[in-house]
Each structure stands twice: as C-alpha cells, then as structure tokens.
Amino acid sequence: MEEQQRARRPGGRSARVGAQVHQAVTELISERGYGNFTVGEVAARAGVADSSIYRRWGDLEALLCDVALNRLNARSPMPDTGSLDGDLRTYAAQVAREITGPEGPAVLHLAVALANAGERGVQARDALRTERTRQLQSMLDRAQDRGEPAPDALTVLDYVLAPMYSRVLFGMGPLTPEYVDELVDRLP
C-alpha cells in the first residue's frame, strides 16, 4: 500500500479521477439533491468503475464529505494580506463568491444534508467544521502573532459565515459586497 501511495503523482491519473468524481457528485447534488443517487450513478457519470470509488473513499458519505471539504478549501483558501481586517474581508468575499457561484448552493446543501444523515453524517459534519475552524484559527493566530487583537474562530463563524450560509440556503437576499463587509464590521 505504501508503494501504491508513493506511486501517485499530483496531477496524474489519480488527480483526474478524483476531479471527475467530485464533479459528478456536485452535478448530481445540483440536479437531484442529497440522497437521490448512488455510488454507481456517480461512477457512471464520472466514467470510472464503482470499485475505484469504494477503494478510494469507502462509501458515499465519505465521498460526499471529501467533496464538500475540497470545494470549500480549494475555492475559499485562507488569505494572508498582512492584516486581520484585510484577511477577514478577503476571506468573506471569497466565501460569498463561492457559495453564490454555480455549484455553491449544492455544496452548502450537501453540508447540511450530511449533518442530518445519521452517525456517518455527524462524523462528516464534524470533519467539515473541524477543518474550517482549524483554517480560520490559523488566520487568527497569524493576526495575534502580529500583535492584532483577534476574535475566536467560532465568533467568525457566527458573525460572518453563518449569516451568509443562511441567506444562500434560504434565499434571503443577495450577498452584496456591502453586506459582506458589514458582517465583518459587526465582529466584536
């Protein structure tokens, strides 16, 4: 197994298969919603064998969690502008663009669905929250290292991310740049 892991190259066949499977999942969620497709349907759409998905991810919930984490991480990386205010505004704007983009609502709906999908879903939800909190904390730690006062990660989630997610999930209005900046301004 170690040899197999070493043999994988970033950007090689493994990366292409992962990207194809992730895209297939995102499309199926957009079209049908969570819980309305199988690993076989993902495999068929991605042009891979079912066994490839089971070997790599184990089950559908693990795949869905991986898709959600990768979409969030790839499209909303932690910025480093040199100031916490700049980092928070840049990050909030990135998240707003991501969750209002063509696949954004599907990824948000996936995260919510995973949270309600039994024990495996709870594990997936916890993994999503833990990873996002870890990333936010790294940005906040950098600010503290520069001598800037910084809120805790949960406060950023409560004041900045949660309102944006709610607006998108419940169709409560657009995420204008002014609204997103106002959320950052409200941070205690």
JSON list of C-alpha atoms in Angstrom, two decimals, residues 25-113:
[
{"chain": "A", "resi": 25, "resn": "VAL", "atom": "CA", "xyz": [-21.13, 14.34, -7.28]},
{"chain": "A", "resi": 26, "resn": "THR", "atom": "CA", "xyz": [-21.59, 18.11, -7.48]},
{"chain": "A", "resi": 27, "resn": "GLU", "atom": "CA", "xyz": [-23.68, 17.80, -10.65]},
{"chain": "A", "resi": 28, "resn": "LEU", "atom": "CA", "xyz": [-25.85, 15.04, -9.17]},
{"chain": "A", "resi": 29, "resn": "ILE", "atom": "CA", "xyz": [-26.46, 17.04, -6.00]},
{"chain": "A", "resi": 30, "resn": "SER", "atom": "CA", "xyz": [-27.42, 20.07, -8.08]},
{"chain": "A", "resi": 31, "resn": "GLU", "atom": "CA", "xyz": [-29.80, 18.00, -10.19]},
{"chain": "A", "resi": 32, "resn": "ARG", "atom": "CA", "xyz": [-31.29, 15.60, -7.65]},
{"chain": "A", "resi": 33, "resn": "GLY", "atom": "CA", "xyz": [-30.33, 16.69, -4.15]},
{"chain": "A", "resi": 34, "resn": "TYR", "atom": "CA", "xyz": [-28.71, 14.68, -1.40]},
{"chain": "A", "resi": 35, "resn": "GLY", "atom": "CA", "xyz": [-29.62, 11.02, -1.04]},
{"chain": "A", "resi": 36, "resn": "ASN", "atom": "CA", "xyz": [-31.09, 10.69, -4.52]},
{"chain": "A", "resi": 37, "resn": "PHE", "atom": "CA", "xyz": [-28.20, 8.94, -6.26]},
{"chain": "A", "resi": 38, "resn": "THR", "atom": "CA", "xyz": [-25.89, 6.00, -5.76]},
{"chain": "A", "resi": 39, "resn": "VAL", "atom": "CA", "xyz": [-22.19, 5.32, -5.99]},
{"chain": "A", "resi": 40, "resn": "GLY", "atom": "CA", "xyz": [-22.96, 3.52, -9.25]},
{"chain": "A", "resi": 41, "resn": "GLU", "atom": "CA", "xyz": [-24.53, 6.65, -10.72]},
{"chain": "A", "resi": 42, "resn": "VAL", "atom": "CA", "xyz": [-21.56, 8.76, -9.61]},
{"chain": "A", "resi": 43, "resn": "ALA", "atom": "CA", "xyz": [-19.18, 6.24, -11.17]},
{"chain": "A", "resi": 44, "resn": "ALA", "atom": "CA", "xyz": [-21.12, 6.14, -14.44]},
{"chain": "A", "resi": 45, "resn": "ARG", "atom": "CA", "xyz": [-21.21, 9.92, -14.70]},
{"chain": "A", "resi": 46, "resn": "ALA", "atom": "CA", "xyz": [-17.50, 10.21, -13.84]},
{"chain": "A", "resi": 47, "resn": "GLY", "atom": "CA", "xyz": [-16.55, 7.42, -16.26]},
{"chain": "A", "resi": 48, "resn": "VAL", "atom": "CA", "xyz": [-14.91, 5.26, -13.58]},
{"chain": "A", "resi": 49, "resn": "ALA", "atom": "CA", "xyz": [-15.62, 1.88, -12.01]},
{"chain": "A", "resi": 50, "resn": "ASP", "atom": "CA", "xyz": [-17.66, 1.66, -8.79]},
{"chain": "A", "resi": 51, "resn": "SER", "atom": "CA", "xyz": [-14.75, -0.22, -7.25]},
{"chain": "A", "resi": 52, "resn": "SER", "atom": "CA", "xyz": [-12.50, 2.81, -7.78]},
{"chain": "A", "resi": 53, "resn": "ILE", "atom": "CA", "xyz": [-14.83, 4.94, -5.68]},
{"chain": "A", "resi": 54, "resn": "TYR", "atom": "CA", "xyz": [-15.18, 2.32, -2.93]},
{"chain": "A", "resi": 55, "resn": "ARG", "atom": "CA", "xyz": [-11.42, 1.74, -2.86]},
{"chain": "A", "resi": 56, "resn": "ARG", "atom": "CA", "xyz": [-10.61, 5.43, -2.58]},
{"chain": "A", "resi": 57, "resn": "TRP", "atom": "CA", "xyz": [-13.45, 6.73, -0.39]},
{"chain": "A", "resi": 58, "resn": "GLY", "atom": "CA", "xyz": [-15.02, 3.66, 1.23]},
{"chain": "A", "resi": 59, "resn": "ASP", "atom": "CA", "xyz": [-18.64, 4.78, 0.99]},
{"chain": "A", "resi": 60, "resn": "LEU", "atom": "CA", "xyz": [-20.87, 7.52, -0.36]},
{"chain": "A", "resi": 61, "resn": "GLU", "atom": "CA", "xyz": [-20.88, 9.61, 2.84]},
{"chain": "A", "resi": 62, "resn": "ALA", "atom": "CA", "xyz": [-17.07, 9.70, 2.95]},
{"chain": "A", "resi": 63, "resn": "LEU", "atom": "CA", "xyz": [-17.03, 10.75, -0.70]},
{"chain": "A", "resi": 64, "resn": "LEU", "atom": "CA", "xyz": [-19.60, 13.47, -0.08]},
{"chain": "A", "resi": 65, "resn": "CYS", "atom": "CA", "xyz": [-17.63, 14.81, 2.89]},
{"chain": "A", "resi": 66, "resn": "ASP", "atom": "CA", "xyz": [-14.46, 14.85, 0.78]},
{"chain": "A", "resi": 67, "resn": "VAL", "atom": "CA", "xyz": [-16.27, 16.75, -1.98]},
{"chain": "A", "resi": 68, "resn": "ALA", "atom": "CA", "xyz": [-17.60, 19.36, 0.43]},
{"chain": "A", "resi": 69, "resn": "LEU", "atom": "CA", "xyz": [-14.23, 19.83, 2.15]},
{"chain": "A", "resi": 70, "resn": "ASN", "atom": "CA", "xyz": [-12.31, 20.06, -1.09]},
{"chain": "A", "resi": 71, "resn": "ARG", "atom": "CA", "xyz": [-14.73, 22.55, -2.64]},
{"chain": "A", "resi": 72, "resn": "LEU", "atom": "CA", "xyz": [-14.62, 24.77, 0.42]},
{"chain": "A", "resi": 73, "resn": "ASN", "atom": "CA", "xyz": [-10.84, 24.56, 0.77]},
{"chain": "A", "resi": 74, "resn": "ALA", "atom": "CA", "xyz": [-9.98, 25.00, -2.90]},
{"chain": "A", "resi": 75, "resn": "ARG", "atom": "CA", "xyz": [-12.29, 27.90, -3.54]},
{"chain": "A", "resi": 76, "resn": "SER", "atom": "CA", "xyz": [-12.04, 29.75, -0.24]},
{"chain": "A", "resi": 77, "resn": "PRO", "atom": "CA", "xyz": [-8.41, 29.46, 0.94]},
{"chain": "A", "resi": 78, "resn": "MET", "atom": "CA", "xyz": [-7.21, 31.43, 3.94]},
{"chain": "A", "resi": 79, "resn": "PRO", "atom": "CA", "xyz": [-5.80, 34.76, 2.72]},
{"chain": "A", "resi": 80, "resn": "ASP", "atom": "CA", "xyz": [-2.72, 36.44, 4.14]},
{"chain": "A", "resi": 81, "resn": "THR", "atom": "CA", "xyz": [-2.94, 40.16, 3.36]},
{"chain": "A", "resi": 82, "resn": "GLY", "atom": "CA", "xyz": [-0.81, 41.33, 6.28]},
{"chain": "A", "resi": 83, "resn": "SER", "atom": "CA", "xyz": [-3.71, 42.48, 8.48]},
{"chain": "A", "resi": 84, "resn": "LEU", "atom": "CA", "xyz": [-6.61, 40.72, 10.13]},
{"chain": "A", "resi": 85, "resn": "ASP", "atom": "CA", "xyz": [-9.09, 43.21, 8.72]},
{"chain": "A", "resi": 86, "resn": "GLY", "atom": "CA", "xyz": [-7.77, 42.59, 5.19]},
{"chain": "A", "resi": 87, "resn": "ASP", "atom": "CA", "xyz": [-7.73, 38.83, 5.73]},
{"chain": "A", "resi": 88, "resn": "LEU", "atom": "CA", "xyz": [-11.30, 38.74, 7.04]},
{"chain": "A", "resi": 89, "resn": "ARG", "atom": "CA", "xyz": [-12.67, 40.93, 4.26]},
{"chain": "A", "resi": 90, "resn": "THR", "atom": "CA", "xyz": [-10.84, 38.96, 1.56]},
{"chain": "A", "resi": 91, "resn": "TYR", "atom": "CA", "xyz": [-11.92, 35.64, 3.05]},
{"chain": "A", "resi": 92, "resn": "ALA", "atom": "CA", "xyz": [-15.56, 36.72, 3.44]},
{"chain": "A", "resi": 93, "resn": "ALA", "atom": "CA", "xyz": [-15.63, 37.95, -0.18]},
{"chain": "A", "resi": 94, "resn": "GLN", "atom": "CA", "xyz": [-14.15, 34.62, -1.37]},
{"chain": "A", "resi": 95, "resn": "VAL", "atom": "CA", "xyz": [-16.74, 32.62, 0.55]},
{"chain": "A", "resi": 96, "resn": "ALA", "atom": "CA", "xyz": [-19.56, 34.82, -0.76]},
{"chain": "A", "resi": 97, "resn": "ARG", "atom": "CA", "xyz": [-18.39, 34.29, -4.37]},
{"chain": "A", "resi": 98, "resn": "GLU", "atom": "CA", "xyz": [-18.04, 30.54, -3.83]},
{"chain": "A", "resi": 99, "resn": "ILE", "atom": "CA", "xyz": [-21.41, 29.90, -2.21]},
{"chain": "A", "resi": 100, "resn": "THR", "atom": "CA", "xyz": [-23.30, 32.02, -4.74]},
{"chain": "A", "resi": 101, "resn": "GLY", "atom": "CA", "xyz": [-21.48, 30.54, -7.74]},
{"chain": "A", "resi": 102, "resn": "PRO", "atom": "CA", "xyz": [-22.92, 27.81, -9.95]},
{"chain": "A", "resi": 103, "resn": "GLU", "atom": "CA", "xyz": [-22.05, 24.95, -7.57]},
{"chain": "A", "resi": 104, "resn": "GLY", "atom": "CA", "xyz": [-22.04, 26.85, -4.28]},
{"chain": "A", "resi": 105, "resn": "PRO", "atom": "CA", "xyz": [-25.60, 26.17, -3.17]},
{"chain": "A", "resi": 106, "resn": "ALA", "atom": "CA", "xyz": [-25.16, 22.47, -3.95]},
{"chain": "A", "resi": 107, "resn": "VAL", "atom": "CA", "xyz": [-22.11, 22.27, -1.69]},
{"chain": "A", "resi": 108, "resn": "LEU", "atom": "CA", "xyz": [-23.97, 24.08, 1.11]},
{"chain": "A", "resi": 109, "resn": "HIS", "atom": "CA", "xyz": [-26.96, 21.78, 0.74]},
{"chain": "A", "resi": 110, "resn": "LEU", "atom": "CA", "xyz": [-24.58, 18.83, 0.83]},
{"chain": "A", "resi": 111, "resn": "ALA", "atom": "CA", "xyz": [-23.03, 20.03, 4.10]},
{"chain": "A", "resi": 112, "resn": "VAL", "atom": "CA", "xyz": [-26.49, 20.44, 5.65]},
{"chain": "A", "resi": 113, "resn": "ALA", "atom": "CA", "xyz": [-27.64, 17.05, 4.38]}
]
